[in-house]
Short mmCIF file of C-alpha atoms and ligand atoms in Angstrom, two decimals:
data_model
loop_
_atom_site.label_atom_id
_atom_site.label_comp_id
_atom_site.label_asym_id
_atom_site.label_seq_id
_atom_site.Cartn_x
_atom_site.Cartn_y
_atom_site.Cartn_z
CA UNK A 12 6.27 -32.23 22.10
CA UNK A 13 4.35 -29.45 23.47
CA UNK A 14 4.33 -25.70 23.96
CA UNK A 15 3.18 -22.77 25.59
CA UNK A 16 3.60 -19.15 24.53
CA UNK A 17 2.72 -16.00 27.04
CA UNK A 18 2.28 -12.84 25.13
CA UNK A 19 1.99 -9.47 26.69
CA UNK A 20 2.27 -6.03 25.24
CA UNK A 21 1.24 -4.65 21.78
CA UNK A 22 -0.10 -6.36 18.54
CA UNK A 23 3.59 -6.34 17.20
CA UNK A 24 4.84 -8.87 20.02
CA UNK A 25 1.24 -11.02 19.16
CA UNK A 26 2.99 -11.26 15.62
CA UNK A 27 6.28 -11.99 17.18
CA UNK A 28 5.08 -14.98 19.28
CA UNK A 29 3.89 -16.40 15.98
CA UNK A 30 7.56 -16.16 14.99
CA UNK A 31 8.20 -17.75 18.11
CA UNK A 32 5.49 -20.78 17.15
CA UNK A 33 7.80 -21.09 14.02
CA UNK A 34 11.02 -21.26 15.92
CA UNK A 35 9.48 -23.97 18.44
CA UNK A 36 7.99 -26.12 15.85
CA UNK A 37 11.23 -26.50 13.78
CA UNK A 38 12.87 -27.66 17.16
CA UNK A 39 9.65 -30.47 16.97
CA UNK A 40 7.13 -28.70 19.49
CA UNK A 41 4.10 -29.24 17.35
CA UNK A 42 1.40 -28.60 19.87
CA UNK A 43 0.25 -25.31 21.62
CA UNK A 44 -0.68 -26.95 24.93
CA UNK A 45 -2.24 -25.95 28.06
CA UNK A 46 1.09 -25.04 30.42
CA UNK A 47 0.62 -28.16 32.71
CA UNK A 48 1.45 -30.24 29.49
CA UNK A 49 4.02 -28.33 28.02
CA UNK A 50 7.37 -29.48 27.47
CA UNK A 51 8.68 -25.87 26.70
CA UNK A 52 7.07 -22.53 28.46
CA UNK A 53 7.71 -19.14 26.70
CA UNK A 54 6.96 -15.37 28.01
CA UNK A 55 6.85 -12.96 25.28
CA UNK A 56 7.45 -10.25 27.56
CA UNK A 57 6.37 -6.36 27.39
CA UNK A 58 7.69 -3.09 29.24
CA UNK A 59 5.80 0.16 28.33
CA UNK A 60 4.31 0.09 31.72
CA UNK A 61 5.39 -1.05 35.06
CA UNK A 62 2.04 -3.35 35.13
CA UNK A 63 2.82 -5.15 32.12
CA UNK A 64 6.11 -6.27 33.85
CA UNK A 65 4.27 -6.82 37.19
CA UNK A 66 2.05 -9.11 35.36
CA UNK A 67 5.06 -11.13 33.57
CA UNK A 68 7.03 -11.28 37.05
CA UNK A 69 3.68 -12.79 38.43
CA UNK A 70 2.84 -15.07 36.01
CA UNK A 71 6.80 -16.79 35.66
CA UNK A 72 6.85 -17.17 39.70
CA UNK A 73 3.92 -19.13 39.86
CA UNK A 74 5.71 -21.75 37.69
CA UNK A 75 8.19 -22.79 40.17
CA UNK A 76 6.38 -25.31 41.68
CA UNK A 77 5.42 -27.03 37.80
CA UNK A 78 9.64 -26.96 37.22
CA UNK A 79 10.57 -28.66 40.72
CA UNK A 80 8.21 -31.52 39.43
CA UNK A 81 8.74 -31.45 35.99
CA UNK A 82 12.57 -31.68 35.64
CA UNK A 83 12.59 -31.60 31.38
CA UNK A 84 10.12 -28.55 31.47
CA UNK A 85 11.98 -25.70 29.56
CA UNK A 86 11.25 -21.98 30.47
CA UNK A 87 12.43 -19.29 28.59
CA UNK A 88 11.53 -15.25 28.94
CA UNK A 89 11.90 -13.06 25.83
CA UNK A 90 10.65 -10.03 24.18
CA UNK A 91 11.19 -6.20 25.39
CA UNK A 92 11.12 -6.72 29.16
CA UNK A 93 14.33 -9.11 28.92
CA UNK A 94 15.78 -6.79 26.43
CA UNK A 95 15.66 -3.86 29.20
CA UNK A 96 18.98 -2.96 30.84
CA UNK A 97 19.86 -4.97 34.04
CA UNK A 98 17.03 -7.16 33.67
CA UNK A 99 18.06 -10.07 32.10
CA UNK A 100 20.47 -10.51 35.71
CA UNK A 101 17.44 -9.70 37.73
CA UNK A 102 14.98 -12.36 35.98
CA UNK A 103 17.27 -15.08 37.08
CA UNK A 104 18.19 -14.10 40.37
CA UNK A 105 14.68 -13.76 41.17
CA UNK A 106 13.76 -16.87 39.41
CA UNK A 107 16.73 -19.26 39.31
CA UNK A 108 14.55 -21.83 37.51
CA UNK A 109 14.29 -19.95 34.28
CA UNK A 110 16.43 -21.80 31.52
CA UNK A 111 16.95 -19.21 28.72
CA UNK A 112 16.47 -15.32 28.83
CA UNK A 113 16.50 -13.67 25.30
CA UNK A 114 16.20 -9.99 24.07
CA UNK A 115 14.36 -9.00 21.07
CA UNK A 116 17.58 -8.70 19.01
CA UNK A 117 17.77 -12.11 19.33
CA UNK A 118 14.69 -13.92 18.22
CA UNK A 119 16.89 -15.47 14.73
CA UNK A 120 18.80 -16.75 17.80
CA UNK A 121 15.95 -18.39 19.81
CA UNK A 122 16.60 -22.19 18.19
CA UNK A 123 20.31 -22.04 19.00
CA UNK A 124 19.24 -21.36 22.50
CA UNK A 125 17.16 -24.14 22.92
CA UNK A 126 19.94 -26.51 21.73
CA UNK A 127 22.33 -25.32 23.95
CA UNK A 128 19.73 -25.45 27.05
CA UNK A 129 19.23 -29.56 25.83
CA UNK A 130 22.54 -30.03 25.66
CA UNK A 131 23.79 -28.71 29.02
CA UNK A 132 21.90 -27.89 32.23
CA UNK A 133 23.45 -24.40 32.88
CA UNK A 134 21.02 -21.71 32.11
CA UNK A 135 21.80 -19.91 29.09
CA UNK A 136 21.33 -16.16 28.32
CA UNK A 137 21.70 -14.35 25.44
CA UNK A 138 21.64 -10.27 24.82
CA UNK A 139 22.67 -9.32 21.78
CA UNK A 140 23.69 -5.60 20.66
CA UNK A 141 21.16 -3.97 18.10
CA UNK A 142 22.44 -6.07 14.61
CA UNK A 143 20.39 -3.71 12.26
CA UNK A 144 18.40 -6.81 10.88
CA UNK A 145 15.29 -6.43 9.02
CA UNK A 146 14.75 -9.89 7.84
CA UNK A 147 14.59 -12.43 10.11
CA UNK A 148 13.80 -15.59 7.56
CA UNK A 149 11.21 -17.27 10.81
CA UNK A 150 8.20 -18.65 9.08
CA UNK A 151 5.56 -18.17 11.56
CA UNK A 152 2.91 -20.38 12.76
CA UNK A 153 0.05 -17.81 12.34
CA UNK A 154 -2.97 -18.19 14.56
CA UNK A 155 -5.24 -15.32 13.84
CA UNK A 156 -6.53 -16.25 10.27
CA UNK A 157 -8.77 -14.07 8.94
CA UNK A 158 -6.32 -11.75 9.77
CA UNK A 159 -1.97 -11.58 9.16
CA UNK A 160 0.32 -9.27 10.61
CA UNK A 161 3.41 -8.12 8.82
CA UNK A 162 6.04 -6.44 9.77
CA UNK A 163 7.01 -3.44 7.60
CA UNK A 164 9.60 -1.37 10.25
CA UNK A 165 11.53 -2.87 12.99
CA UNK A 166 12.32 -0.29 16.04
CA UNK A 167 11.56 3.40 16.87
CA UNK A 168 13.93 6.21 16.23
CA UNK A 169 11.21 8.49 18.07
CA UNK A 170 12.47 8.79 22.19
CA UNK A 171 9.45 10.40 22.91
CA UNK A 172 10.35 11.45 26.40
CA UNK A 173 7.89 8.79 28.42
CA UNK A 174 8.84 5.62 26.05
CA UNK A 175 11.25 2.84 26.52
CA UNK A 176 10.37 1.50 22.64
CA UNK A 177 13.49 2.94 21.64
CA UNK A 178 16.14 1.95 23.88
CA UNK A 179 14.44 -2.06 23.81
CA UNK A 180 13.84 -2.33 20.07
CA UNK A 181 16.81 -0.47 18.36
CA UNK A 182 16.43 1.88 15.91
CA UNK A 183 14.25 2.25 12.92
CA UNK A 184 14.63 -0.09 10.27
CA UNK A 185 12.46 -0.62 7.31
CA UNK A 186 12.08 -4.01 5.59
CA UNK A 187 12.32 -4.00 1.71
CA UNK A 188 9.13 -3.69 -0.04
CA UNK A 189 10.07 -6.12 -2.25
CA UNK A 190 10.20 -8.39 0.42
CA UNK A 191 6.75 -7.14 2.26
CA UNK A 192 4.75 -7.03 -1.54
CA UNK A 193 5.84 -10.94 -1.52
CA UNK A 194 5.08 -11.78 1.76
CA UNK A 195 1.85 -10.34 1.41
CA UNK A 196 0.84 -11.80 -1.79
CA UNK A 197 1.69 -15.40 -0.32
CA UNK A 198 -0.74 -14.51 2.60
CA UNK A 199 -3.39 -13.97 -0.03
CA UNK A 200 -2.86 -16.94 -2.07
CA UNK A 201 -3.32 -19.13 1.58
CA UNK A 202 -6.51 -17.40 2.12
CA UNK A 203 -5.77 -14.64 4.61
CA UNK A 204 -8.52 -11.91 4.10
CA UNK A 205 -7.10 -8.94 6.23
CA UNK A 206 -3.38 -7.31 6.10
CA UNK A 207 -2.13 -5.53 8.87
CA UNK A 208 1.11 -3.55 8.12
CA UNK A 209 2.89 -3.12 11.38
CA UNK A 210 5.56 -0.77 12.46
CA UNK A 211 5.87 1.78 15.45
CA UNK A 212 5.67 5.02 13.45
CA UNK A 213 4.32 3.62 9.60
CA UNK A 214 4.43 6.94 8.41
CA UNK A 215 7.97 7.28 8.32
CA UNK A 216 8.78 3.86 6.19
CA UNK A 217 11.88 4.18 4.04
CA UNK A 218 13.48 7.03 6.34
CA UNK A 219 16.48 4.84 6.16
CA UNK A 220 16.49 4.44 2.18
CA UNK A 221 16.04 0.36 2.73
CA UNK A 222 12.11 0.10 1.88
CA UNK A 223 12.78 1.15 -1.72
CA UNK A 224 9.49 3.23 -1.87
CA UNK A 225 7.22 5.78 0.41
CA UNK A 226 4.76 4.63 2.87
CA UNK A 227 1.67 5.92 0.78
CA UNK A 228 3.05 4.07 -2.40
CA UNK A 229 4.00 1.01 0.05
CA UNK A 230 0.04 0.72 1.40
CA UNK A 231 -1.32 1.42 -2.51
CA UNK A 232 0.51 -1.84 -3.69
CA UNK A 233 -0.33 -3.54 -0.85
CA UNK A 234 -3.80 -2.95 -1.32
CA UNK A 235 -3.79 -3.67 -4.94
CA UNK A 236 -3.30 -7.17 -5.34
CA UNK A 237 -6.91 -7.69 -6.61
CA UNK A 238 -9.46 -9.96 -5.01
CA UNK A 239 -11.46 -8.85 -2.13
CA UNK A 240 -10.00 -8.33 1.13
CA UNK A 241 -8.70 -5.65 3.65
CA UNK A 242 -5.94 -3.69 4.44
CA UNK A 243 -5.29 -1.78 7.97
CA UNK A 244 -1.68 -0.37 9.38
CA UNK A 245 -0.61 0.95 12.28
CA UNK A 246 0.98 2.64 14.33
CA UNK A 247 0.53 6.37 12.48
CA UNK A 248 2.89 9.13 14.16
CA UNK A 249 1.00 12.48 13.91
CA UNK A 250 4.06 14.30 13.03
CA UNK A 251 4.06 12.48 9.90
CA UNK A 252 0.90 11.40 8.75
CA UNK A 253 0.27 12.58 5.44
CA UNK A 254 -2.01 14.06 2.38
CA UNK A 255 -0.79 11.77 0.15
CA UNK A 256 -1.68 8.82 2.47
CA UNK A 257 -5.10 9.99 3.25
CA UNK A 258 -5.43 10.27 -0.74
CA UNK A 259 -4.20 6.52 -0.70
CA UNK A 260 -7.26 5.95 2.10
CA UNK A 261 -9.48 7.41 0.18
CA UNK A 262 -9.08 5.48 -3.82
CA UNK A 263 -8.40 2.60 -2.20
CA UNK A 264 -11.44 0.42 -1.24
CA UNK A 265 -10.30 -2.21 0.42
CA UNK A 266 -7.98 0.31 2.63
CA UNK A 267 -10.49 -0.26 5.99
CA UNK A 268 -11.38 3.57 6.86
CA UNK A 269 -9.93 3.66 9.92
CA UNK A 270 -7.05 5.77 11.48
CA UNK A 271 -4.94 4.96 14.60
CA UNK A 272 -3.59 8.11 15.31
CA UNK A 273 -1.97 8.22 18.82
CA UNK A 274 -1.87 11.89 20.40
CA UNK A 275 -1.13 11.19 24.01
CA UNK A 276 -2.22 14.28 24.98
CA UNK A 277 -4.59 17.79 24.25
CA UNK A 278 -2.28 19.78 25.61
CA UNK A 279 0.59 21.94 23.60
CA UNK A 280 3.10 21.78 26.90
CA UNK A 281 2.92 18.77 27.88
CA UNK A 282 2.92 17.60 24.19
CA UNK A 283 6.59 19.50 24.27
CA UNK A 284 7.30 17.70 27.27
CA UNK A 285 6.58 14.65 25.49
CA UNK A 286 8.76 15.04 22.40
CA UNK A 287 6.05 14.60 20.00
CA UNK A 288 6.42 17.30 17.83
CA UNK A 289 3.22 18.26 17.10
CA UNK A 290 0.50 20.79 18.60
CA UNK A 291 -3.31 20.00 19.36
CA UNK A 292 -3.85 22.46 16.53
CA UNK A 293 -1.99 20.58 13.73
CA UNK A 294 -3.16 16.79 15.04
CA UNK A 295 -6.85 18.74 14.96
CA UNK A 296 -5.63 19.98 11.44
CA UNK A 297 -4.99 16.45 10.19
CA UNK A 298 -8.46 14.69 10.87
CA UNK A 299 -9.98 17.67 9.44
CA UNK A 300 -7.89 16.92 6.35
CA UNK A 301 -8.29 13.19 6.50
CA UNK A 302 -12.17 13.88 6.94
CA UNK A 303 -12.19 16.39 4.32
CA UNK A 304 -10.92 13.29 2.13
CA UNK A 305 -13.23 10.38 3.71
CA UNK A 306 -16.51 11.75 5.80
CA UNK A 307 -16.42 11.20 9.25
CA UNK A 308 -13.40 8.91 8.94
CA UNK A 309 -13.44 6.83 12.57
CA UNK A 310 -10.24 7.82 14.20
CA UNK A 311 -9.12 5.86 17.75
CA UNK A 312 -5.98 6.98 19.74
CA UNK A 313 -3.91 6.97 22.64
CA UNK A 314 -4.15 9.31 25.75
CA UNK A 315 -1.65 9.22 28.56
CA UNK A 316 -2.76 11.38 32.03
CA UNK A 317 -0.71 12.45 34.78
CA UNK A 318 2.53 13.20 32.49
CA UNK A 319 4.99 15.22 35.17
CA UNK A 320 3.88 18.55 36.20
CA UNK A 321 0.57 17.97 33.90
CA UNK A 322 -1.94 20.20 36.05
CA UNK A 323 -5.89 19.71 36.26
CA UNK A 324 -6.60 22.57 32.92
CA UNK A 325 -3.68 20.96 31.00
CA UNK A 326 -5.60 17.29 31.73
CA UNK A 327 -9.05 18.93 31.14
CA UNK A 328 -7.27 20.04 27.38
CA UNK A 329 -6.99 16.10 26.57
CA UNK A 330 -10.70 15.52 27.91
CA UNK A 331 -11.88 18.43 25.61
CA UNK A 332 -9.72 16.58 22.46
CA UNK A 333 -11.84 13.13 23.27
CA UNK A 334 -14.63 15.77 22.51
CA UNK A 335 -13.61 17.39 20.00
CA UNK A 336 -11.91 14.63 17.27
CA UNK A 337 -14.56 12.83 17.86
CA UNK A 338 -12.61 10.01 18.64
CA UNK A 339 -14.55 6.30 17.71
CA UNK A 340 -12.52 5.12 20.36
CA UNK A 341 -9.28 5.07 22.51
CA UNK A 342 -6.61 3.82 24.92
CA UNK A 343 -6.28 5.36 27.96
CA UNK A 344 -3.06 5.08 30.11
CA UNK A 345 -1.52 6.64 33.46
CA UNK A 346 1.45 7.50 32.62
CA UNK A 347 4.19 5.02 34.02
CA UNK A 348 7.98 6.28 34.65
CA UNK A 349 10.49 4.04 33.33
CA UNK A 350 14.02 3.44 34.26
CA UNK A 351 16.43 5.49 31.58
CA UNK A 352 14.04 7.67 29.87
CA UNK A 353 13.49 11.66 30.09
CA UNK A 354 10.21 11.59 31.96
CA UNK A 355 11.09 8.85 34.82
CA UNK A 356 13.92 12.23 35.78
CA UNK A 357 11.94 15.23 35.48
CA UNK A 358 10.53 16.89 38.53
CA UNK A 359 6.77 17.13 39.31
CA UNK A 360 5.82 13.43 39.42
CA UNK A 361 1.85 13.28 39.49
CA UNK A 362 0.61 11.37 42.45
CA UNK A 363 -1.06 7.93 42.23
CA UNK A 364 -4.30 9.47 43.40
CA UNK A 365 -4.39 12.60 41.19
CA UNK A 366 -3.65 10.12 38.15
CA UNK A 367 -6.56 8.01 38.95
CA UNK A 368 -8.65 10.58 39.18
CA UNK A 369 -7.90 11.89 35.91
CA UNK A 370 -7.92 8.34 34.43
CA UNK A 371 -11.62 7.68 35.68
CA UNK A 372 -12.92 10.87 34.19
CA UNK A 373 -11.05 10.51 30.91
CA UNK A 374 -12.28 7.04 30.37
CA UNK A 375 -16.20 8.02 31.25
CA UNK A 376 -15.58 10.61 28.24
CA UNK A 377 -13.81 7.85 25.83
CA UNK A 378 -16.56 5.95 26.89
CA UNK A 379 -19.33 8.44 25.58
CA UNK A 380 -17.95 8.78 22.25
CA UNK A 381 -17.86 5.52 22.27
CA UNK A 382 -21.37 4.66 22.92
CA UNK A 383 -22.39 7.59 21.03
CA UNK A 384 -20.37 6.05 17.89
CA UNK A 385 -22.00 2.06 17.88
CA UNK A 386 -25.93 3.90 18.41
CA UNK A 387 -25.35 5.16 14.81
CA UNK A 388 -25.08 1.94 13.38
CA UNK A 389 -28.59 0.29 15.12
CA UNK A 390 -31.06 0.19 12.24
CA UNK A 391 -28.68 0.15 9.78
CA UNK A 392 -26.36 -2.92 8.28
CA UNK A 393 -22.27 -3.34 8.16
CA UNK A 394 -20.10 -5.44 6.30
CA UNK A 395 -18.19 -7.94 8.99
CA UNK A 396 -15.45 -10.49 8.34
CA UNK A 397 -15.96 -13.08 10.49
CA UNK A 398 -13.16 -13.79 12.53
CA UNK A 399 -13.93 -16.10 15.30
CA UNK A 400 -16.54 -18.18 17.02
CA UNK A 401 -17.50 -17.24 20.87
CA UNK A 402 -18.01 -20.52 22.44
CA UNK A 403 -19.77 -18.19 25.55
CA UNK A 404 -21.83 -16.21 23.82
CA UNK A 405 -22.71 -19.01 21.13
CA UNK A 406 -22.31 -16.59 18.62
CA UNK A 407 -20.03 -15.66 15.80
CA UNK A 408 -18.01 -12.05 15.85
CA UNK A 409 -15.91 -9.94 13.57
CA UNK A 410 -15.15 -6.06 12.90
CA UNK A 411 -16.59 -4.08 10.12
CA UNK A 412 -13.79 -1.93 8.35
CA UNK A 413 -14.00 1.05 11.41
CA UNK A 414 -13.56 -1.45 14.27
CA UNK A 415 -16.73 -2.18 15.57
CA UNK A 416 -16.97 -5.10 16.68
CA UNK A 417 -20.12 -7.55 15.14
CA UNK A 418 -21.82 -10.64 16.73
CA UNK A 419 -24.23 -12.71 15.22
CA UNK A 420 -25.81 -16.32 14.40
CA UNK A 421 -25.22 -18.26 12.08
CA UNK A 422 -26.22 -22.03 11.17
CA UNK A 423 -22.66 -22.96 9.29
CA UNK A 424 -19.14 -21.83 10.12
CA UNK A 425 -18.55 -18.39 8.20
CA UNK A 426 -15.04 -17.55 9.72
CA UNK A 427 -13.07 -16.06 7.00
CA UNK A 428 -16.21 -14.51 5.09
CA UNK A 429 -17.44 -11.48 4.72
CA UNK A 430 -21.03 -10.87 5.69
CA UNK A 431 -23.23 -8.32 6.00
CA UNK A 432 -24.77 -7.61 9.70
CA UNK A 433 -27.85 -5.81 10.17
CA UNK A 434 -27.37 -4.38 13.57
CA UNK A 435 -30.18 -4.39 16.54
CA UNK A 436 -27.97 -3.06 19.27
CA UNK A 437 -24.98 -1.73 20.55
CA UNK A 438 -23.05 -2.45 23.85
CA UNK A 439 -19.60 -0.69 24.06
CA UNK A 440 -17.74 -1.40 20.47
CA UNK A 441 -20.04 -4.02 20.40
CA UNK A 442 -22.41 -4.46 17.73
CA UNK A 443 -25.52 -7.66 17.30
CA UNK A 444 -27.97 -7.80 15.11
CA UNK A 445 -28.49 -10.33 11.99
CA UNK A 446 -27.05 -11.38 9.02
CA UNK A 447 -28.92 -10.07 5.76
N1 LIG B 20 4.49 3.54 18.53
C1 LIG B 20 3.19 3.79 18.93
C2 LIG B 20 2.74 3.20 20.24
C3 LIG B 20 3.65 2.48 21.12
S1 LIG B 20 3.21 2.07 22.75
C4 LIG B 20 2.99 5.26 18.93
O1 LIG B 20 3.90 6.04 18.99
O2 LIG B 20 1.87 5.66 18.88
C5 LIG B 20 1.48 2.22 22.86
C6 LIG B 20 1.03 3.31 23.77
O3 LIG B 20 1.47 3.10 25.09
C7 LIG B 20 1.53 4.69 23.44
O4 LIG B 20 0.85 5.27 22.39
C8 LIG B 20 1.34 5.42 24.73
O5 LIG B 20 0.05 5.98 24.82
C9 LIG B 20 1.46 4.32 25.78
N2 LIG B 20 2.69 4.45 26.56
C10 LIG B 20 3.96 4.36 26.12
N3 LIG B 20 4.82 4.56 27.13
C11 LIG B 20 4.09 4.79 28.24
C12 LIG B 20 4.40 5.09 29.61
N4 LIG B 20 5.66 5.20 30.03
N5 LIG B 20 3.36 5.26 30.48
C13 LIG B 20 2.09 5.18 30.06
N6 LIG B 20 1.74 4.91 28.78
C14 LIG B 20 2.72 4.72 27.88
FE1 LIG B 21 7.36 5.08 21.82
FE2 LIG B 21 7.06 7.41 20.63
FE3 LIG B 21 8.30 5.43 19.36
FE4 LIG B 21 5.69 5.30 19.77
S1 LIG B 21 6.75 6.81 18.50
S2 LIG B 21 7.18 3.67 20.11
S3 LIG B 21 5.45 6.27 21.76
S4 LIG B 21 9.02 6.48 21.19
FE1 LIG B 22 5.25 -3.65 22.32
FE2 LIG B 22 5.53 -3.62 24.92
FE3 LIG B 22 7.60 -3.95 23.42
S1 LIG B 22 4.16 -2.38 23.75
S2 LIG B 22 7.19 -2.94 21.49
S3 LIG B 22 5.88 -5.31 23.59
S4 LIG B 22 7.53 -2.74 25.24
#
């Protein structure tokens, strides 16, 4: 039988719908299929921002018309948008043709689901309360070789004012690293070349006593498995990012030079307003550190504009950060108000217009650095693992340990190697040239 598998929202729901692969192919759905020929549809769903859940509600009411004439065809919405209070009742109202709505507490539960839905034609819906879990025993179906994701928190015990992370994917819990250390070694054995620890706020592993080591300590062991390949984590909360990890950065080799290091915005009030517990001064303090340990370290982040009540000098503060951490690259995001947090109640909602002003501006800066960044590397050559092939392009492409992103030829299939670009020209985060 046959599947499809919709994934919106961040890298840890791409991981997720590989757990969602596993799930399906133990109930015999052995093919990822185009949706016309699947026998089971599934939307990983996402709701940071009111777009992401526009784009889900779009995408699941075009299918009506493929379930009136396929009567077997299974749908089924998951992930953090059908975790979200009152929506579960709202999905099927609006679309009466969906089969089974689960939550993100409930993913263990996902193959019971699908039983139930064969063996009766009610629709079946299932939101369970936070359970605390941090193993979930689903072997995924990976689909991203080179590269593996692993989970090393679950949930985010942040509430920073604007973010509904919290109230859809419990609180923090860290997986043993007993647990991650074997996962991880099992990925090397099968050939992965590139670990990704995952967790909303990586910095604060073990705040619950359950990993059964620090962060820092967590990433060395990871990274010491011997035999060549990379390491990369993210997210990293400012408020906790750490000496001892940037020492950890540093001896490590095959920890990729790169930090993620989200700081929303430049400016100390509406970094207050936020709840992120940090100034511009000490987030400026930390790359200074980090670079004071690793030259010129790339750092990327995320910038939100038009925060309530954020005025035109308190947006021009986050333009002047781009600037000033010399950010390799970033997210940019208009700040969306949603349903039960802080922000969606405070006064001084900034209008659609002002936002997109600020947005376009912000993102012609983001773009400098950008540009600015991928120049320095023209002339001279970077170490790639190849990832993928681009059928359009007819070329191969990878990232060197910063990000960039590398494009090349090559006569025989070198997906999974490492290879060593000399670069031409840059193009955005883009990087061709030849391999030496
Ligand atoms: N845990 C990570 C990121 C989670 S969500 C962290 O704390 O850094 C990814 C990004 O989405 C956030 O960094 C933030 O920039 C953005 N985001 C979250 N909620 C948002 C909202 N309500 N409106 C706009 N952007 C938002
Ligand atoms: Fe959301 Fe803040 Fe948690 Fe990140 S740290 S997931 S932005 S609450
Ligand atoms: Fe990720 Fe979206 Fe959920 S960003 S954690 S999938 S709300």
């Amino acid at each position: 039988m046959n599947y499809s598998i919709i994934t919106y929202g961040c890298q840890m729901n791409v991981h997720e719908s590989e757990k969602i692969a596993g799930i399906l192919k133990e109930k015999g759905y052995e093919r990822e299929s185009p949706l016309e020929e699947a026998d089971i549809i599934v939307f990983n769903t996402c709701c940071i921002r009111e777009n992401a859940e526009n784009h889900a509600f779009g995408n699941i009411g075009a299918l009506k018309k493929l379930k009136r004439e396929k009567k077997n065809l299974i749908i089924a919405v998951g992930g953090c948008m059908a975790q979200e209070e009152g929506k579960a009742e709202l999905l099927r109202k609006k679309f009466p043709f969906i089969d089974i709505v689960f939550g993100t507490h409930n993913l263990c539960e996902f193959g019971e689901l699908i039983e139930r839905k064969r063996a009766r034609r009610k629709a079946v819906v299932s939101l369970l309360p936070e359970r605390g879990e941090t193993e979930d025993h689903i072997e995924p179906v990976r689909r991203s070789y080179p590269n593996a994701w692993v989970n090393i928190t679950y949930g985010c015990n942040n509430f920073c004012s604007y973010c509904i992370v919290p109230y859809v994917r419990g609180r923090e819990r860290s997986r043993r690293a007993e647990d991650i250390l074997r996962e991880v070694r099992t990925l090397l054995e099968e050939g992965y070349k590139e670990i990704t620890l995952l967790g909303q706020n990586v910095n604060s592993y073990n705040s619950d006593g359950q990993g059964g080591m620090s962060f820092p300590e967590l990433l060395d062991a990871v990274a010491g498995m011997g035999g060549k390949y990379r390491v990369r984590f993210m997210t990293s909360h400012p408020k906790d990012f750490s000496e001892e990890l940037a020492r950890v950065m540093k001896a490590r080799e095959n920890v990729c030079n790169l930090l993620h290091l989200p700081a929303q915005s430049g400016n100390d009030r509406i970094l207050s307003l936020m709840n992120r517990r940090y100034t511009r001064e000490k987030y400026l303090a930390e790359i200074a550190m980090l670079r004071g340990y690793i030259p010129d370290c790339p750092v990327t982040t995320d910038l939100i504009v038009g925060f309530p009540t954020e005025t035109e000098e308190e947006f021009e503060d986050t333009l002047s950060l781009v600037r000033e951490a010399k950010f390799a690259s970033a997210f940019t995001f208009v700040y969306s108000p949603r349903t039960g947090t802080k922000a969606a109640a405070m006064e001084g909602q900034i209008s659609e217009d002002v936002s997109k002003e600020r947005i376009m501006r912000l993102v012609e800066q983001v773009n400098e650095n950008t540009r600015a960044l991928s120049a320095t590397f023209v002339g001279k050559t970077t170490e790639i693992l190849c990832e993928d092939f681009d059928e359009k392009k007819g070329l191969y492409l990878g990232r060197n340990e910063g990000g960039r992103m590398g494009y090349f030829e090559s006569e025989r299939n070198v997906i999974g190697e490492f290879v060593n670009l000399k670069v031409e020209r840059a193009n955005g985060i883009s990087l061709y040239g030849k391999l030496v």
